PDB file of C-alpha atoms and ligand atoms in Angstrom:
ATOM      1  CA  MET A   1     181.836  65.853 137.485  1.00  0.00           C
ATOM      2  CA  THR A   2     181.543  69.536 138.425  1.00  0.00           C
ATOM      3  CA  THR A   3     178.118  71.179 138.492  1.00  0.00           C
ATOM      4  CA  ILE A   4     179.173  73.331 135.572  1.00  0.00           C
ATOM      5  CA  GLU A   5     180.155  70.286 133.551  1.00  0.00           C
ATOM      6  CA  GLY A   6     176.770  68.656 134.245  1.00  0.00           C
ATOM      7  CA  ASN A   7     174.934  71.867 133.400  1.00  0.00           C
ATOM      8  CA  LEU A   8     176.882  72.240 130.174  1.00  0.00           C
ATOM      9  CA  GLN A   9     175.950  68.714 129.185  1.00  0.00           C
ATOM     10  CA  GLN A  10     172.283  69.479 129.798  1.00  0.00           C
ATOM     11  CA  VAL A  11     172.422  72.685 127.790  1.00  0.00           C
ATOM     12  CA  ARG A  12     174.140  70.890 124.912  1.00  0.00           C
ATOM     13  CA  GLU A  13     171.379  68.274 125.003  1.00  0.00           C
ATOM     14  CA  ARG A  14     168.703  70.979 124.964  1.00  0.00           C
ATOM     15  CA  LEU A  15     170.422  72.560 121.981  1.00  0.00           C
ATOM     16  CA  ALA A  16     170.670  69.254 120.149  1.00  0.00           C
ATOM     17  CA  ARG A  17     166.968  68.583 120.733  1.00  0.00           C
ATOM     18  CA  ALA A  18     166.029  72.083 119.606  1.00  0.00           C
ATOM     19  CA  CYS A  19     168.086  71.666 116.434  1.00  0.00           C
ATOM     20  CA  GLU A  20     166.525  68.305 115.744  1.00  0.00           C
ATOM     21  CA  ALA A  21     163.008  69.663 116.265  1.00  0.00           C
ATOM     22  CA  ALA A  22     163.803  72.460 113.819  1.00  0.00           C
ATOM     23  CA  GLY A  23     165.308  70.085 111.279  1.00  0.00           C
ATOM     24  CA  ARG A  24     168.664  71.799 111.656  1.00  0.00           C
ATOM     25  CA  ASP A  25     172.138  70.335 111.925  1.00  0.00           C
ATOM     26  CA  ALA A  26     173.276  70.029 115.561  1.00  0.00           C
ATOM     27  CA  ASN A  27     176.483  71.889 114.678  1.00  0.00           C
ATOM     28  CA  ALA A  28     174.544  74.802 113.252  1.00  0.00           C
ATOM     29  CA  VAL A  29     174.338  76.589 116.608  1.00  0.00           C
ATOM     30  CA  THR A  30     177.300  77.835 118.634  1.00  0.00           C
ATOM     31  CA  LEU A  31     176.967  77.862 122.413  1.00  0.00           C
ATOM     32  CA  LEU A  32     178.271  81.037 124.035  1.00  0.00           C
ATOM     33  CA  ALA A  33     178.693  80.630 127.813  1.00  0.00           C
ATOM     34  CA  VAL A  34     177.779  83.912 129.513  1.00  0.00           C
ATOM     35  CA  SER A  35     180.131  84.116 132.488  1.00  0.00           C
ATOM     36  CA  LYS A  36     179.284  87.619 133.726  1.00  0.00           C
ATOM     37  CA  THR A  37     179.470  87.919 137.525  1.00  0.00           C
ATOM     38  CA  PHE A  38     181.261  84.549 137.812  1.00  0.00           C
ATOM     39  CA  GLY A  39     184.943  84.176 138.547  1.00  0.00           C
ATOM     40  CA  PRO A  40     187.875  82.875 136.521  1.00  0.00           C
ATOM     41  CA  GLU A  41     187.697  79.515 138.340  1.00  0.00           C
ATOM     42  CA  GLN A  42     184.188  78.878 137.055  1.00  0.00           C
ATOM     43  CA  VAL A  43     185.290  79.805 133.546  1.00  0.00           C
ATOM     44  CA  ALA A  44     188.186  77.352 133.925  1.00  0.00           C
ATOM     45  CA  ASP A  45     185.697  74.633 134.975  1.00  0.00           C
ATOM     46  CA  ALA A  46     183.707  75.280 131.825  1.00  0.00           C
ATOM     47  CA  VAL A  47     186.890  75.169 129.728  1.00  0.00           C
ATOM     48  CA  ALA A  48     187.736  71.818 131.310  1.00  0.00           C
ATOM     49  CA  ALA A  49     184.290  70.636 130.213  1.00  0.00           C
ATOM     50  CA  GLY A  50     185.054  71.600 126.623  1.00  0.00           C
ATOM     51  CA  GLN A  51     183.606  75.119 126.426  1.00  0.00           C
ATOM     52  CA  ARG A  52     185.614  77.646 124.438  1.00  0.00           C
ATOM     53  CA  ALA A  53     183.499  80.775 123.779  1.00  0.00           C
ATOM     54  CA  PHE A  54     182.561  83.103 126.656  1.00  0.00           C
ATOM     55  CA  GLY A  55     180.369  86.185 126.849  1.00  0.00           C
ATOM     56  CA  GLU A  56     180.767  89.152 129.179  1.00  0.00           C
ATOM     57  CA  ASN A  57     178.461  92.114 129.763  1.00  0.00           C
ATOM     58  CA  TYR A  58     180.447  94.460 131.919  1.00  0.00           C
ATOM     59  CA  ILE A  59     183.569  95.527 130.124  1.00  0.00           C
ATOM     60  CA  GLN A  60     185.932  96.147 133.001  1.00  0.00           C
ATOM     61  CA  GLU A  61     184.974  92.843 134.605  1.00  0.00           C
ATOM     62  CA  GLY A  62     185.294  91.077 131.267  1.00  0.00           C
ATOM     63  CA  VAL A  63     188.792  92.412 130.607  1.00  0.00           C
ATOM     64  CA  GLU A  64     189.929  91.351 134.058  1.00  0.00           C
ATOM     65  CA  LYS A  65     188.626  87.849 133.349  1.00  0.00           C
ATOM     66  CA  VAL A  66     190.290  87.668 129.926  1.00  0.00           C
ATOM     67  CA  LEU A  67     193.611  88.501 131.572  1.00  0.00           C
ATOM     68  CA  ALA A  68     193.010  86.164 134.514  1.00  0.00           C
ATOM     69  CA  LEU A  69     192.309  83.253 132.168  1.00  0.00           C
ATOM     70  CA  GLN A  70     195.429  83.982 130.127  1.00  0.00           C
ATOM     71  CA  ALA A  71     197.389  83.617 133.367  1.00  0.00           C
ATOM     72  CA  LEU A  72     195.405  80.615 134.608  1.00  0.00           C
ATOM     73  CA  LEU A  73     195.300  78.650 131.341  1.00  0.00           C
ATOM     74  CA  PRO A  74     198.097  79.967 129.143  1.00  0.00           C
ATOM     75  CA  GLY A  75     197.736  78.620 125.622  1.00  0.00           C
ATOM     76  CA  ALA A  76     194.003  77.896 125.957  1.00  0.00           C
ATOM     77  CA  ASP A  77     192.456  79.154 122.755  1.00  0.00           C
ATOM     78  CA  LEU A  78     189.449  80.952 124.221  1.00  0.00           C
ATOM     79  CA  GLU A  79     187.112  83.285 122.367  1.00  0.00           C
ATOM     80  CA  TRP A  80     185.737  86.314 124.214  1.00  0.00           C
ATOM     81  CA  HIS A  81     182.503  88.038 123.253  1.00  0.00           C
ATOM     82  CA  CYS A  82     181.391  91.417 124.556  1.00  0.00           C
ATOM     83  CA  ILE A  83     177.584  91.295 124.797  1.00  0.00           C
ATOM     84  CA  GLY A  84     176.871  94.337 126.973  1.00  0.00           C
ATOM     85  CA  PRO A  85     176.437  98.042 126.237  1.00  0.00           C
ATOM     86  CA  VAL A  86     179.603  99.779 125.011  1.00  0.00           C
ATOM     87  CA  GLN A  87     180.126 103.438 125.908  1.00  0.00           C
ATOM     88  CA  SER A  88     182.660 105.586 124.037  1.00  0.00           C
ATOM     89  CA  ASN A  89     185.134 105.549 126.892  1.00  0.00           C
ATOM     90  CA  LYS A  90     185.219 101.721 126.850  1.00  0.00           C
ATOM     91  CA  THR A  91     185.753 101.106 123.133  1.00  0.00           C
ATOM     92  CA  ARG A  92     189.532 100.807 123.445  1.00  0.00           C
ATOM     93  CA  LEU A  93     189.251  98.081 126.075  1.00  0.00           C
ATOM     94  CA  VAL A  94     186.787  96.169 123.914  1.00  0.00           C
ATOM     95  CA  ALA A  95     188.886  96.573 120.751  1.00  0.00           C
ATOM     96  CA  THR A  96     192.023  95.451 122.574  1.00  0.00           C
ATOM     97  CA  HIS A  97     190.769  92.440 124.520  1.00  0.00           C
ATOM     98  CA  PHE A  98     187.705  90.931 122.864  1.00  0.00           C
ATOM     99  CA  ASP A  99     187.274  88.823 119.714  1.00  0.00           C
ATOM    100  CA  TRP A 100     183.631  89.680 119.174  1.00  0.00           C
ATOM    101  CA  VAL A 101     181.165  92.392 120.115  1.00  0.00           C
ATOM    102  CA  HIS A 102     177.421  91.701 119.762  1.00  0.00           C
ATOM    103  CA  SER A 103     176.056  94.955 121.081  1.00  0.00           C
ATOM    104  CA  VAL A 104     176.962  97.632 118.534  1.00  0.00           C
ATOM    105  CA  ASP A 105     174.020  99.937 117.898  1.00  0.00           C
ATOM    106  CA  ARG A 106     175.620 103.250 116.871  1.00  0.00           C
ATOM    107  CA  LEU A 107     178.014 104.170 114.082  1.00  0.00           C
ATOM    108  CA  LYS A 108     180.185 106.299 116.347  1.00  0.00           C
ATOM    109  CA  ILE A 109     180.946 103.309 118.563  1.00  0.00           C
ATOM    110  CA  ALA A 110     181.679 101.122 115.542  1.00  0.00           C
ATOM    111  CA  GLN A 111     184.063 103.735 114.118  1.00  0.00           C
ATOM    112  CA  ARG A 112     185.981 103.948 117.369  1.00  0.00           C
ATOM    113  CA  LEU A 113     186.205 100.157 117.634  1.00  0.00           C
ATOM    114  CA  SER A 114     187.596  99.981 114.100  1.00  0.00           C
ATOM    115  CA  GLU A 115     190.136 102.755 114.709  1.00  0.00           C
ATOM    116  CA  GLN A 116     191.259 101.198 117.980  1.00  0.00           C
ATOM    117  CA  ARG A 117     191.465  97.553 116.897  1.00  0.00           C
ATOM    118  CA  PRO A 118     195.168  96.604 117.245  1.00  0.00           C
ATOM    119  CA  GLU A 119     196.933  95.826 113.968  1.00  0.00           C
ATOM    120  CA  ASP A 120     198.258  92.509 115.235  1.00  0.00           C
ATOM    121  CA  ARG A 121     194.792  91.122 115.874  1.00  0.00           C
ATOM    122  CA  ALA A 122     192.202  89.744 113.473  1.00  0.00           C
ATOM    123  CA  PRO A 123     189.369  92.146 112.671  1.00  0.00           C
ATOM    124  CA  LEU A 124     186.844  92.491 115.488  1.00  0.00           C
ATOM    125  CA  GLN A 125     183.788  90.340 114.696  1.00  0.00           C
ATOM    126  CA  VAL A 126     180.618  92.412 115.061  1.00  0.00           C
ATOM    127  CA  CYS A 127     176.892  91.889 115.444  1.00  0.00           C
ATOM    128  CA  LEU A 128     174.465  94.797 115.472  1.00  0.00           C
ATOM    129  CA  GLN A 129     172.008  94.760 118.340  1.00  0.00           C
ATOM    130  CA  VAL A 130     168.433  95.319 117.181  1.00  0.00           C
ATOM    131  CA  ASN A 131     165.723  96.694 119.458  1.00  0.00           C
ATOM    132  CA  VAL A 132     163.159  94.316 118.114  1.00  0.00           C
ATOM    133  CA  ASP A 133     160.238  95.147 120.405  1.00  0.00           C
ATOM    134  CA  GLY A 134     160.703  98.882 120.316  1.00  0.00           C
ATOM    135  CA  GLY A 135     161.035  99.462 124.073  1.00  0.00           C
ATOM    136  CA  ALA A 136     162.051 103.112 124.332  1.00  0.00           C
ATOM    137  CA  ASN A 137     164.675 102.654 127.040  1.00  0.00           C
ATOM    138  CA  LYS A 138     166.243  99.554 125.525  1.00  0.00           C
ATOM    139  CA  SER A 139     169.562  99.292 123.761  1.00  0.00           C
ATOM    140  CA  GLY A 140     169.670  98.424 120.126  1.00  0.00           C
ATOM    141  CA  VAL A 141     169.162 100.107 116.802  1.00  0.00           C
ATOM    142  CA  ALA A 142     165.564 100.607 115.680  1.00  0.00           C
ATOM    143  CA  PRO A 143     164.619  98.247 112.834  1.00  0.00           C
ATOM    144  CA  GLU A 144     163.977 101.251 110.542  1.00  0.00           C
ATOM    145  CA  GLU A 145     167.535 102.483 111.064  1.00  0.00           C
ATOM    146  CA  LEU A 146     169.237  99.120 110.800  1.00  0.00           C
ATOM    147  CA  SER A 147     169.970  99.060 107.097  1.00  0.00           C
ATOM    148  CA  VAL A 148     171.817 102.403 107.045  1.00  0.00           C
ATOM    149  CA  LEU A 149     173.873 101.420 110.083  1.00  0.00           C
ATOM    150  CA  ALA A 150     174.701  97.965 108.699  1.00  0.00           C
ATOM    151  CA  HIS A 151     175.966  99.302 105.383  1.00  0.00           C
ATOM    152  CA  ALA A 152     178.115 101.901 107.155  1.00  0.00           C
ATOM    153  CA  VAL A 153     179.588  99.383 109.612  1.00  0.00           C
ATOM    154  CA  ALA A 154     180.318  96.956 106.778  1.00  0.00           C
ATOM    155  CA  THR A 155     182.780  99.457 105.288  1.00  0.00           C
ATOM    156  CA  LEU A 156     184.896  99.845 108.439  1.00  0.00           C
ATOM    157  CA  PRO A 157     188.301  98.274 107.821  1.00  0.00           C
ATOM    158  CA  ARG A 158     189.080  96.699 111.178  1.00  0.00           C
ATOM    159  CA  LEU A 159     185.619  95.299 111.831  1.00  0.00           C
ATOM    160  CA  ARG A 160     183.896  92.363 110.226  1.00  0.00           C
ATOM    161  CA  LEU A 161     180.124  92.609 110.290  1.00  0.00           C
ATOM    162  CA  ARG A 162     178.741  89.118 110.920  1.00  0.00           C
ATOM    163  CA  GLY A 163     175.077  89.526 111.796  1.00  0.00           C
ATOM    164  CA  LEU A 164     172.420  90.623 114.261  1.00  0.00           C
ATOM    165  CA  MET A 165     171.782  90.226 117.966  1.00  0.00           C
ATOM    166  CA  CYS A 166     168.584  90.747 119.954  1.00  0.00           C
ATOM    167  CA  ILE A 167     167.248  90.495 123.507  1.00  0.00           C
ATOM    168  CA  PRO A 168     163.456  90.357 123.173  1.00  0.00           C
ATOM    169  CA  GLU A 169     161.202  91.102 126.120  1.00  0.00           C
ATOM    170  CA  PRO A 170     160.649  87.906 128.115  1.00  0.00           C
ATOM    171  CA  SER A 171     157.309  86.282 127.428  1.00  0.00           C
ATOM    172  CA  GLU A 172     155.552  83.133 128.589  1.00  0.00           C
ATOM    173  CA  ASP A 173     153.979  82.828 125.194  1.00  0.00           C
ATOM    174  CA  MET A 174     156.015  80.751 122.780  1.00  0.00           C
ATOM    175  CA  ALA A 175     154.292  82.347 119.791  1.00  0.00           C
ATOM    176  CA  VAL A 176     155.244  85.847 120.991  1.00  0.00           C
ATOM    177  CA  GLN A 177     158.836  84.746 121.574  1.00  0.00           C
ATOM    178  CA  ARG A 178     159.067  83.190 118.158  1.00  0.00           C
ATOM    179  CA  ALA A 179     157.596  86.245 116.460  1.00  0.00           C
ATOM    180  CA  ALA A 180     160.345  88.472 117.855  1.00  0.00           C
ATOM    181  CA  PHE A 181     163.092  86.099 116.758  1.00  0.00           C
ATOM    182  CA  ARG A 182     161.475  85.658 113.360  1.00  0.00           C
ATOM    183  CA  ARG A 183     161.421  89.412 112.882  1.00  0.00           C
ATOM    184  CA  VAL A 184     165.179  89.553 113.461  1.00  0.00           C
ATOM    185  CA  ARG A 185     165.780  86.714 111.038  1.00  0.00           C
ATOM    186  CA  GLU A 186     163.728  88.579 108.430  1.00  0.00           C
ATOM    187  CA  LEU A 187     165.698  91.774 109.046  1.00  0.00           C
ATOM    188  CA  GLN A 188     168.893  89.773 108.533  1.00  0.00           C
ATOM    189  CA  GLN A 189     167.505  88.262 105.335  1.00  0.00           C
ATOM    190  CA  ALA A 190     166.658  91.728 104.026  1.00  0.00           C
ATOM    191  CA  LEU A 191     170.261  92.853 104.612  1.00  0.00           C
ATOM    192  CA  THR A 192     171.564  89.728 102.901  1.00  0.00           C
ATOM    193  CA  ASP A 193     169.327  90.498  99.934  1.00  0.00           C
ATOM    194  CA  GLN A 194     170.948  93.949  99.843  1.00  0.00           C
ATOM    195  CA  GLY A 195     174.333  92.276  99.390  1.00  0.00           C
ATOM    196  CA  LEU A 196     175.721  92.068 102.915  1.00  0.00           C
ATOM    197  CA  ALA A 197     177.254  88.667 103.674  1.00  0.00           C
ATOM    198  CA  LEU A 198     175.895  87.933 107.151  1.00  0.00           C
ATOM    199  CA  ASP A 199     176.025  84.512 108.763  1.00  0.00           C
ATOM    200  CA  VAL A 200     175.334  85.001 112.492  1.00  0.00           C
ATOM    201  CA  LEU A 201     172.061  85.397 114.382  1.00  0.00           C
ATOM    202  CA  SER A 202     172.892  85.867 118.068  1.00  0.00           C
ATOM    203  CA  MET A 203     169.619  85.162 119.841  1.00  0.00           C
ATOM    204  CA  GLY A 204     168.293  82.969 122.619  1.00  0.00           C
ATOM    205  CA  MET A 205     169.285  82.731 126.303  1.00  0.00           C
ATOM    206  CA  SER A 206     168.659  80.253 129.151  1.00  0.00           C
ATOM    207  CA  ASP A 207     164.884  80.685 129.070  1.00  0.00           C
ATOM    208  CA  ASP A 208     164.237  81.040 125.371  1.00  0.00           C
ATOM    209  CA  LEU A 209     166.876  79.155 123.439  1.00  0.00           C
ATOM    210  CA  GLU A 210     164.360  76.712 121.918  1.00  0.00           C
ATOM    211  CA  PRO A 211     162.208  79.320 120.152  1.00  0.00           C
ATOM    212  CA  ALA A 212     165.376  81.131 119.050  1.00  0.00           C
ATOM    213  CA  VAL A 213     166.808  77.967 117.498  1.00  0.00           C
ATOM    214  CA  ALA A 214     163.451  77.273 115.863  1.00  0.00           C
ATOM    215  CA  GLU A 215     163.715  80.683 114.173  1.00  0.00           C
ATOM    216  CA  GLY A 216     167.271  80.284 112.966  1.00  0.00           C
ATOM    217  CA  ALA A 217     169.629  81.368 115.767  1.00  0.00           C
ATOM    218  CA  THR A 218     173.225  80.418 114.941  1.00  0.00           C
ATOM    219  CA  LEU A 219     174.559  81.411 118.373  1.00  0.00           C
ATOM    220  CA  VAL A 220     172.794  81.243 121.726  1.00  0.00           C
ATOM    221  CA  ARG A 221     174.039  83.147 124.783  1.00  0.00           C
ATOM    222  CA  VAL A 222     173.474  81.051 127.898  1.00  0.00           C
ATOM    223  CA  GLY A 223     174.372  82.131 131.421  1.00  0.00           C
ATOM    224  CA  ARG A 224     172.300  80.783 134.321  1.00  0.00           C
ATOM    225  CA  ALA A 225     171.629  77.370 132.803  1.00  0.00           C
ATOM    226  CA  ILE A 226     175.407  76.803 132.779  1.00  0.00           C
ATOM    227  CA  PHE A 227     176.768  78.708 135.772  1.00  0.00           C
ATOM    228  CA  GLY A 228     173.709  78.808 138.035  1.00  0.00           C
ATOM    229  CA  HIS A 229     172.123  81.864 139.571  1.00  0.00           C
ATOM    230  CA  ARG A 230     174.293  84.908 139.432  1.00  0.00           C
ATOM    231  CA  PRO A 231     175.977  85.667 142.740  1.00  0.00           C
ATOM    232  CA  ARG A 232     175.431  89.376 142.684  1.00  0.00           C
ATOM    233  CA  LYS A 233     172.820  91.750 141.491  1.00  0.00           C
ATOM    234  CA  GLU A 234     173.003  93.161 138.034  1.00  0.00           C
ATOM    235  CA  PRO A 235     172.429  96.831 137.450  1.00  0.00           C
ATOM    236  CA  VAL A 236     168.744  97.534 137.937  1.00  0.00           C
ATOM    237  CA  THR A 237     166.867  97.736 134.671  1.00  0.00           C
ATOM    238  CA  ALA A 238     163.486  99.291 134.065  1.00  0.00           C
ATOM    239  CA  SER A 239     161.782  95.890 133.998  1.00  0.00           C
ATOM    240  CA  ALA A 240     163.567  94.610 137.100  1.00  0.00           C
ATOM    241  CA  ALA A 241     162.898  97.746 139.172  1.00  0.00           C
ATOM    242  CA  GLY A 242     159.824  97.310 141.294  1.00  0.00           C
ATOM    243  CA  SER A 243     159.902  93.538 141.286  1.00  0.00           C
ATOM    244  CA  ALA A 244     160.849  91.918 144.590  1.00  0.00           C
TER     245      ALA A 244
HETATM  246  C1  PLP B 301     173.028  87.881 130.916  1.00  0.00           C
HETATM  247  C2  PLP B 301     172.864  87.821 129.441  1.00  0.00           C
HETATM  248  C3  PLP B 301     172.655  86.605 128.790  1.00  0.00           C
HETATM  249  C4  PLP B 301     172.486  85.297 129.528  1.00  0.00           C
HETATM  250  O1  PLP B 301     171.261  85.275 130.166  1.00  0.00           O
HETATM  251  P1  PLP B 301     170.762  83.975 130.988  1.00  0.00           P
HETATM  252  O2  PLP B 301     169.341  84.241 131.198  1.00  0.00           O
HETATM  253  O3  PLP B 301     171.582  83.922 132.228  1.00  0.00           O
HETATM  254  O4  PLP B 301     171.019  82.804 130.098  1.00  0.00           O
HETATM  255  C5  PLP B 301     172.574  86.623 127.399  1.00  0.00           C
HETATM  256  N1  PLP B 301     172.699  87.756 126.700  1.00  0.00           N
HETATM  257  C6  PLP B 301     172.894  88.940 127.285  1.00  0.00           C
HETATM  258  C7  PLP B 301     173.021  90.164 126.453  1.00  0.00           C
HETATM  259  C8  PLP B 301     172.967  89.015 128.671  1.00  0.00           C
HETATM  260  O5  PLP B 301     173.133  90.205 129.256  1.00  0.00           O
END
């Protein structure tokens, strides 16, 4: 068994336990394997262990991996999710190569993605990223602006709005973690009550998938618990700067 296969098994067991504890069906939560910074071979190991959906943060790197996997495993029916920030000059790459994007937080980006989605592909599946704790330098739409954005995105012809995504501040306190996830679920419920048909809550990562599942996550994005520690540094963020 490869390490990745063993890790995947453990993550699936964690997910099953979290679903059971929450009284939810074990199939209610999709596992997205976040393969950023890892190579095509590691993705292929995960595919061999039964994993099908992969998440990438950095668009250029993600596109290279999509193409590498098409060459490595032709005919494998993989699903690629863009989960990182999307700048205007990268929308065409995302629209061309990805199946999903979880990190839309501005109408202008959504409009470009819709215009650039190739006709021969299914609509791009979209989640709106919500800045649930209000950190000023964080990505995501402010909760107060979410409803207007969601209704506008829902009208774009080549996108299909599916739900919300969040990355709450890490916390040791389970109650604090759950409160952030609950807030996003309530925001989603409010949009549903306004007539939007949303069915995806993209929330929970390696360290906080249990509280996310307890609050209704339908998709968890798990990197390190599957692939191990990332081999190279990620871009420095405000919270990472200053730590050792
Ligand atoms: C890196 C990343 C993940 C995975 O995080 P882990 O802690 O490695 O599980 C999930 N979502 C987003 C948006 C990420 O950037």
